[in-house]
Amino acid sequence: MQYKHISVMLREVLEAMHPEAGDNFIDGTLGGAGYTIELAKRILPEGKVLSIDLDNLAIQNAKNKLKEEELDNLIIVQDNFRNMKEIVQKNWLEGGASFSGIVLDLGLSSAHLDDKERGFSFQFDTPLKMEFGKAEETTEEIVNNWSEKDLSRVIREYGEEKYAYKIAQAIVDKRKEKTIKTTGELVEVVGEAVPAFYKRKRIHFATKTFQALRMATNGELESLEEVLPQALDLLAPGGRLAIVSFHSLEDRIVKNFLRQESKDCLCPKEAPICQCNHEKKINIITRKALMPTQEEIKINPRARSAKLRVAEKI
Ligand SMILES: C[S@@+](CC[C@H](N)C(=O)[O-])C[C@H]1O[C@@H](n2cnc3c(N)ncnc32)[C@H](O)[C@@H]1O
């Protein structure tokens, strides 16, 4: 299958990373290798990029692209970026891992949606999987085993779906009759749960439910929370962390983390003296998140919800 993905905010990410000959980078979300290749070209001859992705398709595609580009200053690892420190220990044989920049471009790639086998899209009727790599539970297991309360919470919180409660109820009712196995069956259940006017909206009525279940399947928020402190530790002084997110909950996690690490003390205001001994580790470069230009959104509508935040290690 051909891997198609247009990199989002590539120019802004490269400006934030300002790669120079000899620098080393981590790209935690290789995807279509858009960031990786541009970084790898700019740090020749001695700099290297360590690129991570859970998805085998992304890894195979990137290997082919690198051959075409005749680049060999890359290490590609199939793993979850939540294991970033361990990945570096195992694969960065140079030791003394301190990187000039680490970049994350969260979520799924367009290639996932195009892949008819993967269950990410409700445009095709396929088994309910939605896994980037090997997930602890498939979407089918979540849909058929989780309690109504948990399904409702996830669909409401991750999907920001106002009919979450009704959709969760409909899922639980349906699975009493038979296991929900395909994307088509799930779309049908969602369709039965939401009002008629909701189905006439521009955005497909199952979009938010699918997004929520994908995030739950891949533990996307948990992975993000785990990788941020590791990434900070792996940066050299002056090194930069750049994160592109597409979901308000992801952006909130990134924003709160950066805000916290840019402060010297985290004690409550009322505390007469500092007890936490927290030390400021970064300067925030983007006071407000950067957004894609209108020009970019025209060419690539998928970029419209992107937010880029950048910080520099002290
Ligand atoms: C938006 S794409 C990245 C696109 C890339 N920046 C480019 O320019 O082509 C996100 C990629 O991150 C991968 N991914 C998502 N969560 C991951 C995780 N926790 N660990 C490793 N890879 C992950 C997905 O499989 C997907 O390929």
CSV table of C-alpha atoms and ligand atoms in Angstrom, one decimal:
chain,number,residue,atom,x,y,z
A,1,MET,CA,0.0,0.0,0.0
A,2,GLN,CA,1.3,3.5,-0.9
A,3,TYR,CA,1.9,5.6,2.2
A,4,LYS,CA,0.4,9.0,1.8
A,5,HIS,CA,0.8,11.7,4.4
A,6,ILE,CA,1.4,15.5,4.1
A,7,SER,CA,3.5,16.8,7.0
A,8,VAL,CA,1.8,19.4,9.1
A,9,MET,CA,3.5,22.6,10.1
A,10,LEU,CA,6.8,21.3,8.6
A,11,ARG,CA,8.3,24.8,8.1
A,12,GLU,CA,7.4,25.9,11.7
A,13,VAL,CA,8.8,22.7,13.2
A,14,LEU,CA,12.1,23.1,11.2
A,15,GLU,CA,12.4,26.7,12.3
A,16,ALA,CA,11.9,25.7,15.9
A,17,MET,CA,14.4,22.9,15.7
A,18,HIS,CA,17.0,25.0,13.7
A,19,PRO,CA,19.0,21.9,12.7
A,20,GLU,CA,22.7,22.4,12.0
A,21,ALA,CA,25.4,20.1,10.8
A,22,GLY,CA,26.4,17.6,13.6
A,23,ASP,CA,23.1,17.9,15.6
A,24,ASN,CA,21.3,14.8,16.8
A,25,PHE,CA,17.5,14.6,16.9
A,26,ILE,CA,14.7,12.3,18.0
A,27,ASP,CA,11.6,12.2,15.9
A,28,GLY,CA,9.1,10.3,18.2
A,29,THR,CA,6.5,10.0,15.5
A,30,LEU,CA,8.1,9.0,12.2
A,31,GLY,CA,4.8,8.6,10.2
A,32,GLY,CA,5.5,9.5,6.5
A,33,ALA,CA,9.1,10.5,7.5
A,34,GLY,CA,8.4,14.1,6.5
A,35,TYR,CA,10.1,15.7,9.6
A,36,THR,CA,12.7,13.0,9.8
A,37,ILE,CA,14.0,13.4,6.3
A,38,GLU,CA,14.2,17.2,6.4
A,39,LEU,CA,16.1,17.0,9.7
A,40,ALA,CA,18.4,14.2,8.5
A,41,LYS,CA,19.4,16.2,5.4
A,42,ARG,CA,20.3,19.3,7.4
A,43,ILE,CA,22.5,17.7,10.0
A,44,LEU,CA,24.9,15.8,7.6
A,45,PRO,CA,27.5,14.6,7.7
A,46,GLU,CA,27.8,13.7,11.3
A,47,GLY,CA,24.4,14.3,12.9
A,48,LYS,CA,21.8,11.5,13.3
A,49,VAL,CA,18.1,11.2,13.7
A,50,LEU,CA,16.6,8.5,15.9
A,51,SER,CA,13.1,8.0,14.6
A,52,ILE,CA,10.3,6.0,16.4
A,53,ASP,CA,7.0,4.7,15.3
A,54,LEU,CA,4.7,2.0,16.4
A,55,ASP,CA,3.4,1.4,12.9
A,56,ASN,CA,5.1,-1.2,10.7
A,57,LEU,CA,3.7,0.4,7.6
A,58,ALA,CA,5.3,3.8,8.5
A,59,ILE,CA,8.6,2.0,9.3
A,60,GLN,CA,8.7,0.1,5.9
A,61,ASN,CA,7.7,3.2,4.0
A,62,ALA,CA,10.4,5.3,5.7
A,63,LYS,CA,13.1,2.7,4.9
A,64,ASN,CA,12.2,2.9,1.2
A,65,LYS,CA,12.2,6.7,1.2
A,66,LEU,CA,15.6,6.8,2.9
A,67,LYS,CA,17.0,4.6,0.1
A,68,GLU,CA,15.6,7.0,-2.5
A,69,GLU,CA,17.0,10.0,-0.7
A,70,GLU,CA,20.3,8.2,-0.1
A,71,LEU,CA,20.3,9.0,3.6
A,72,ASP,CA,22.0,6.7,6.1
A,73,ASN,CA,22.2,8.9,9.1
A,74,LEU,CA,19.1,7.4,10.7
A,75,ILE,CA,18.2,4.9,13.3
A,76,ILE,CA,14.6,3.7,12.9
A,77,VAL,CA,12.9,1.9,15.8
A,78,GLN,CA,9.5,0.3,16.0
A,79,ASP,CA,8.3,1.0,19.5
A,80,ASN,CA,6.0,3.2,21.5
A,81,PHE,CA,7.5,6.7,22.2
A,82,ARG,CA,6.4,6.2,25.8
A,83,ASN,CA,9.5,4.0,26.1
A,84,MET,CA,11.8,6.8,24.8
A,85,LYS,CA,14.6,6.5,27.4
A,86,GLU,CA,14.8,2.8,27.0
A,87,ILE,CA,14.8,3.1,23.2
A,88,VAL,CA,17.7,5.5,23.4
A,89,GLN,CA,19.6,3.3,25.8
A,90,LYS,CA,19.2,0.3,23.5
A,91,ASN,CA,19.7,2.0,20.1
A,92,TRP,CA,21.9,5.0,20.6
A,93,LEU,CA,25.2,3.3,20.7
A,94,GLU,CA,27.1,6.6,20.8
A,95,GLY,CA,26.1,6.9,24.5
A,96,GLY,CA,25.9,10.2,26.3
A,97,ALA,CA,22.5,10.8,24.8
A,98,SER,CA,21.8,14.5,24.8
A,99,PHE,CA,19.9,15.7,21.8
A,100,SER,CA,19.6,19.0,20.1
A,101,GLY,CA,15.9,18.5,19.5
A,102,ILE,CA,13.0,16.1,20.0
A,103,VAL,CA,9.8,16.4,18.0
A,104,LEU,CA,6.4,14.7,18.4
A,105,ASP,CA,3.6,15.0,15.8
A,106,LEU,CA,0.7,13.3,17.6
A,107,GLY,CA,-2.1,11.1,16.6
A,108,LEU,CA,-2.7,9.2,13.4
A,109,SER,CA,-1.4,9.8,9.9
A,110,SER,CA,-3.5,10.1,6.7
A,111,ALA,CA,-2.1,6.6,5.7
A,112,HIS,CA,-3.9,5.1,8.6
A,113,LEU,CA,-7.3,6.4,7.4
A,114,ASP,CA,-6.6,5.2,3.8
A,115,ASP,CA,-5.6,1.7,5.0
A,116,LYS,CA,-8.8,-0.4,4.5
A,117,GLU,CA,-7.4,-3.2,6.8
A,118,ARG,CA,-6.9,-1.1,9.9
A,119,GLY,CA,-10.4,-0.1,11.0
A,120,PHE,CA,-9.5,3.6,11.5
A,121,SER,CA,-12.1,4.9,9.1
A,122,PHE,CA,-15.8,4.5,9.1
A,123,GLN,CA,-15.8,5.0,5.3
A,124,PHE,CA,-14.9,1.3,4.9
A,125,ASP,CA,-16.5,-1.7,6.7
A,126,THR,CA,-13.6,-3.5,8.4
A,127,PRO,CA,-12.7,-5.2,11.6
A,128,LEU,CA,-12.7,-2.8,14.6
A,129,LYS,CA,-9.0,-2.5,15.3
A,130,MET,CA,-7.6,1.1,15.2
A,131,GLU,CA,-4.2,0.1,16.6
A,132,PHE,CA,-1.1,2.0,15.7
A,133,GLY,CA,1.0,-1.0,16.7
A,134,LYS,CA,0.1,-3.8,19.1
A,135,ALA,CA,-2.4,-2.4,21.6
A,136,GLU,CA,-3.3,-3.9,25.0
A,137,GLU,CA,-6.9,-4.2,23.9
A,138,THR,CA,-8.3,-3.8,20.3
A,139,THR,CA,-11.2,-1.4,19.7
A,140,GLU,CA,-13.4,-4.5,19.3
A,141,GLU,CA,-12.5,-5.6,22.9
A,142,ILE,CA,-13.1,-2.2,24.3
A,143,VAL,CA,-16.5,-1.8,22.6
A,144,ASN,CA,-17.6,-5.2,23.7
A,145,ASN,CA,-16.1,-5.5,27.2
A,146,TRP,CA,-16.0,-2.1,28.8
A,147,SER,CA,-18.8,-1.0,31.1
A,148,GLU,CA,-21.4,1.5,29.8
A,149,LYS,CA,-20.0,4.1,32.3
A,150,ASP,CA,-16.4,3.8,31.0
A,151,LEU,CA,-17.5,3.9,27.3
A,152,SER,CA,-19.7,6.9,28.0
A,153,ARG,CA,-16.8,8.7,29.8
A,154,VAL,CA,-14.3,8.0,27.1
A,155,ILE,CA,-16.7,9.0,24.3
A,156,ARG,CA,-17.6,12.2,26.1
A,157,GLU,CA,-14.0,13.2,27.2
A,158,TYR,CA,-11.9,12.1,24.3
A,159,GLY,CA,-14.5,12.6,21.6
A,160,GLU,CA,-16.2,15.6,23.2
A,161,GLU,CA,-19.4,13.9,21.9
A,162,LYS,CA,-22.5,15.3,23.5
A,163,TYR,CA,-24.5,12.1,22.8
A,164,ALA,CA,-21.9,10.0,24.5
A,165,TYR,CA,-24.3,8.6,27.1
A,166,LYS,CA,-26.8,7.6,24.5
A,167,ILE,CA,-24.2,6.1,22.2
A,168,ALA,CA,-22.7,4.0,25.1
A,169,GLN,CA,-26.2,2.8,26.1
A,170,ALA,CA,-26.8,1.8,22.4
A,171,ILE,CA,-23.5,-0.1,22.3
A,172,VAL,CA,-24.3,-2.0,25.4
A,173,ASP,CA,-27.8,-2.8,24.2
A,174,LYS,CA,-26.5,-4.1,20.8
A,175,ARG,CA,-23.8,-6.3,22.3
A,176,LYS,CA,-26.4,-8.1,24.4
A,177,GLU,CA,-27.7,-9.4,21.0
A,178,LYS,CA,-24.4,-9.9,19.3
A,179,THR,CA,-20.7,-8.9,19.4
A,180,ILE,CA,-20.0,-5.7,17.5
A,181,LYS,CA,-17.2,-6.7,15.2
A,182,THR,CA,-16.9,-4.2,12.4
A,183,THR,CA,-16.7,-0.4,11.8
A,184,GLY,CA,-19.9,-0.7,9.8
A,185,GLU,CA,-21.7,-2.3,12.7
A,186,LEU,CA,-20.5,0.4,15.1
A,187,VAL,CA,-21.5,3.2,12.7
A,188,GLU,CA,-25.0,1.7,12.6
A,189,VAL,CA,-25.2,1.6,16.4
A,190,VAL,CA,-24.1,5.2,16.7
A,191,GLY,CA,-26.6,6.1,14.0
A,192,GLU,CA,-29.4,4.6,16.0
A,193,ALA,CA,-28.4,6.5,19.1
A,194,VAL,CA,-28.1,10.1,17.8
A,195,PRO,CA,-31.0,12.3,16.6
A,196,ALA,CA,-31.9,12.7,12.9
A,197,PHE,CA,-30.6,16.3,12.6
A,198,TYR,CA,-27.2,15.2,13.9
A,199,LYS,CA,-26.9,12.9,10.9
A,200,ARG,CA,-27.4,15.8,8.5
A,201,LYS,CA,-24.4,17.7,9.8
A,202,ARG,CA,-21.3,18.3,7.7
A,203,ILE,CA,-19.2,16.3,10.1
A,204,HIS,CA,-20.1,12.6,10.1
A,205,PHE,CA,-22.1,11.6,13.2
A,206,ALA,CA,-19.6,8.8,14.0
A,207,THR,CA,-16.4,10.9,13.8
A,208,LYS,CA,-16.2,11.8,17.5
A,209,THR,CA,-17.0,8.3,18.7
A,210,PHE,CA,-14.3,6.8,16.4
A,211,GLN,CA,-11.7,9.4,17.5
A,212,ALA,CA,-12.5,8.6,21.2
A,213,LEU,CA,-12.2,4.9,20.7
A,214,ARG,CA,-8.9,5.2,18.8
A,215,MET,CA,-7.4,7.3,21.6
A,216,ALA,CA,-8.6,4.8,24.2
A,217,THR,CA,-7.3,1.8,22.1
A,218,ASN,CA,-3.8,3.4,21.8
A,219,GLY,CA,-3.6,4.9,25.2
A,220,GLU,CA,-2.7,8.1,23.4
A,221,LEU,CA,-3.0,10.6,26.4
A,222,GLU,CA,-1.2,8.2,28.7
A,223,SER,CA,1.7,7.8,26.3
A,224,LEU,CA,2.0,11.6,25.9
A,225,GLU,CA,2.1,12.1,29.7
A,226,GLU,CA,4.8,9.5,30.0
A,227,VAL,CA,7.1,10.7,27.2
A,228,LEU,CA,7.3,14.4,28.1
A,229,PRO,CA,9.5,14.2,31.2
A,230,GLN,CA,11.7,11.6,29.4
A,231,ALA,CA,12.1,13.9,26.4
A,232,LEU,CA,13.1,16.7,28.7
A,233,ASP,CA,15.8,14.6,30.3
A,234,LEU,CA,17.2,13.5,27.0
A,235,LEU,CA,17.7,17.1,25.7
A,236,ALA,CA,21.0,18.8,25.9
A,237,PRO,CA,21.1,22.3,27.4
A,238,GLY,CA,19.7,24.6,24.7
A,239,GLY,CA,18.0,21.6,23.0
A,240,ARG,CA,14.4,22.1,21.9
A,241,LEU,CA,11.2,20.1,22.4
A,242,ALA,CA,8.5,20.7,19.7
A,243,ILE,CA,5.1,19.1,19.9
A,244,VAL,CA,2.3,19.2,17.3
A,245,SER,CA,-1.1,18.2,18.8
A,246,PHE,CA,-4.5,17.9,17.2
A,247,HIS,CA,-6.8,17.4,20.2
A,248,SER,CA,-7.6,19.9,23.0
A,249,LEU,CA,-6.8,17.3,25.7
A,250,GLU,CA,-3.4,16.6,24.2
A,251,ASP,CA,-2.6,20.3,23.9
A,252,ARG,CA,-3.7,20.8,27.6
A,253,ILE,CA,-1.3,18.1,28.7
A,254,VAL,CA,1.6,19.7,26.7
A,255,LYS,CA,0.7,23.2,27.9
A,256,ASN,CA,0.5,22.3,31.5
A,257,PHE,CA,3.7,20.3,31.4
A,258,LEU,CA,5.7,23.1,29.8
A,259,ARG,CA,4.2,25.7,32.2
A,260,GLN,CA,5.2,23.5,35.2
A,261,GLU,CA,8.7,22.9,34.0
A,262,SER,CA,9.2,26.6,33.3
A,263,LYS,CA,8.7,27.5,36.9
A,264,ASP,CA,11.1,27.4,39.9
A,265,CYS,CA,8.6,26.6,42.6
A,266,LEU,CA,5.3,24.7,42.4
A,267,CYS,CA,4.1,25.2,46.0
A,268,PRO,CA,0.7,26.7,46.6
A,269,LYS,CA,0.6,30.5,46.7
A,270,GLU,CA,-0.2,30.5,50.4
A,271,ALA,CA,3.0,28.5,51.3
A,272,PRO,CA,5.3,30.9,53.2
A,273,ILE,CA,8.5,29.1,51.9
A,274,CYS,CA,9.2,26.8,49.1
A,275,GLN,CA,8.9,23.1,50.1
A,276,CYS,CA,8.9,21.5,46.7
A,277,ASN,CA,12.4,22.5,45.6
A,278,HIS,CA,11.3,22.3,42.0
A,279,GLU,CA,13.7,23.9,39.6
A,280,LYS,CA,12.9,25.6,36.3
A,281,LYS,CA,14.2,23.4,33.5
A,282,ILE,CA,12.9,25.1,30.3
A,283,ASN,CA,12.1,28.4,28.7
A,284,ILE,CA,8.9,28.4,26.7
A,285,ILE,CA,9.5,29.6,23.2
A,286,THR,CA,5.8,29.8,22.1
A,287,ARG,CA,3.8,31.7,24.7
A,288,LYS,CA,0.7,30.9,22.6
A,289,ALA,CA,0.5,27.8,20.5
A,290,LEU,CA,1.4,28.3,16.9
A,291,MET,CA,-1.2,27.4,14.3
A,292,PRO,CA,-0.9,26.5,10.7
A,293,THR,CA,-1.3,29.3,8.1
A,294,GLN,CA,-4.5,29.6,6.1
A,295,GLU,CA,-2.4,28.7,3.0
A,296,GLU,CA,-1.4,25.4,4.6
A,297,ILE,CA,-5.0,24.6,5.7
A,298,LYS,CA,-6.2,25.2,2.1
A,299,ILE,CA,-3.6,22.7,0.8
A,300,ASN,CA,-4.0,20.3,3.7
A,301,PRO,CA,-7.3,20.6,5.5
A,302,ARG,CA,-6.2,18.0,8.0
A,303,ALA,CA,-3.8,20.6,9.4
A,304,ARG,CA,-6.6,22.9,10.6
A,305,SER,CA,-6.7,21.7,14.2
A,306,ALA,CA,-2.9,21.5,14.7
A,307,LYS,CA,-1.2,23.4,17.5
A,308,LEU,CA,2.6,23.6,17.9
A,309,ARG,CA,4.3,24.3,21.2
A,310,VAL,CA,8.0,24.7,21.6
A,311,ALA,CA,10.3,24.9,24.6
A,312,GLU,CA,14.0,25.1,25.1
A,313,LYS,CA,16.0,23.3,27.8
A,314,ILE,CA,18.0,25.6,30.1
B,1,LIG,C1,0.9,12.5,12.4
B,1,LIG,S1,1.9,11.1,12.1
B,1,LIG,C2,3.5,11.8,12.0
B,1,LIG,C3,3.8,12.4,10.6
B,1,LIG,C4,5.2,12.8,10.5
B,1,LIG,N1,5.6,13.9,11.3
B,1,LIG,C5,5.5,13.2,9.0
B,1,LIG,O1,6.0,14.4,8.8
B,1,LIG,O2,5.3,12.4,8.1
B,1,LIG,C6,1.9,10.3,13.6
B,1,LIG,C7,2.6,9.0,13.7
B,1,LIG,O3,2.9,8.7,15.0
B,1,LIG,C8,2.7,7.4,15.3
B,1,LIG,N2,2.4,7.2,16.7
B,1,LIG,C9,1.3,7.7,17.4
B,1,LIG,N3,1.4,7.4,18.7
B,1,LIG,C10,2.6,6.8,18.9
B,1,LIG,C11,3.3,6.3,20.0
B,1,LIG,N4,2.8,6.4,21.2
B,1,LIG,N5,4.5,5.7,19.8
B,1,LIG,C12,5.1,5.7,18.6
B,1,LIG,N6,4.5,6.1,17.4
B,1,LIG,C13,3.3,6.7,17.6
B,1,LIG,C14,1.6,6.9,14.4
B,1,LIG,O4,1.7,5.6,14.1
B,1,LIG,C15,1.9,7.8,13.1
B,1,LIG,O5,2.6,7.2,12.2
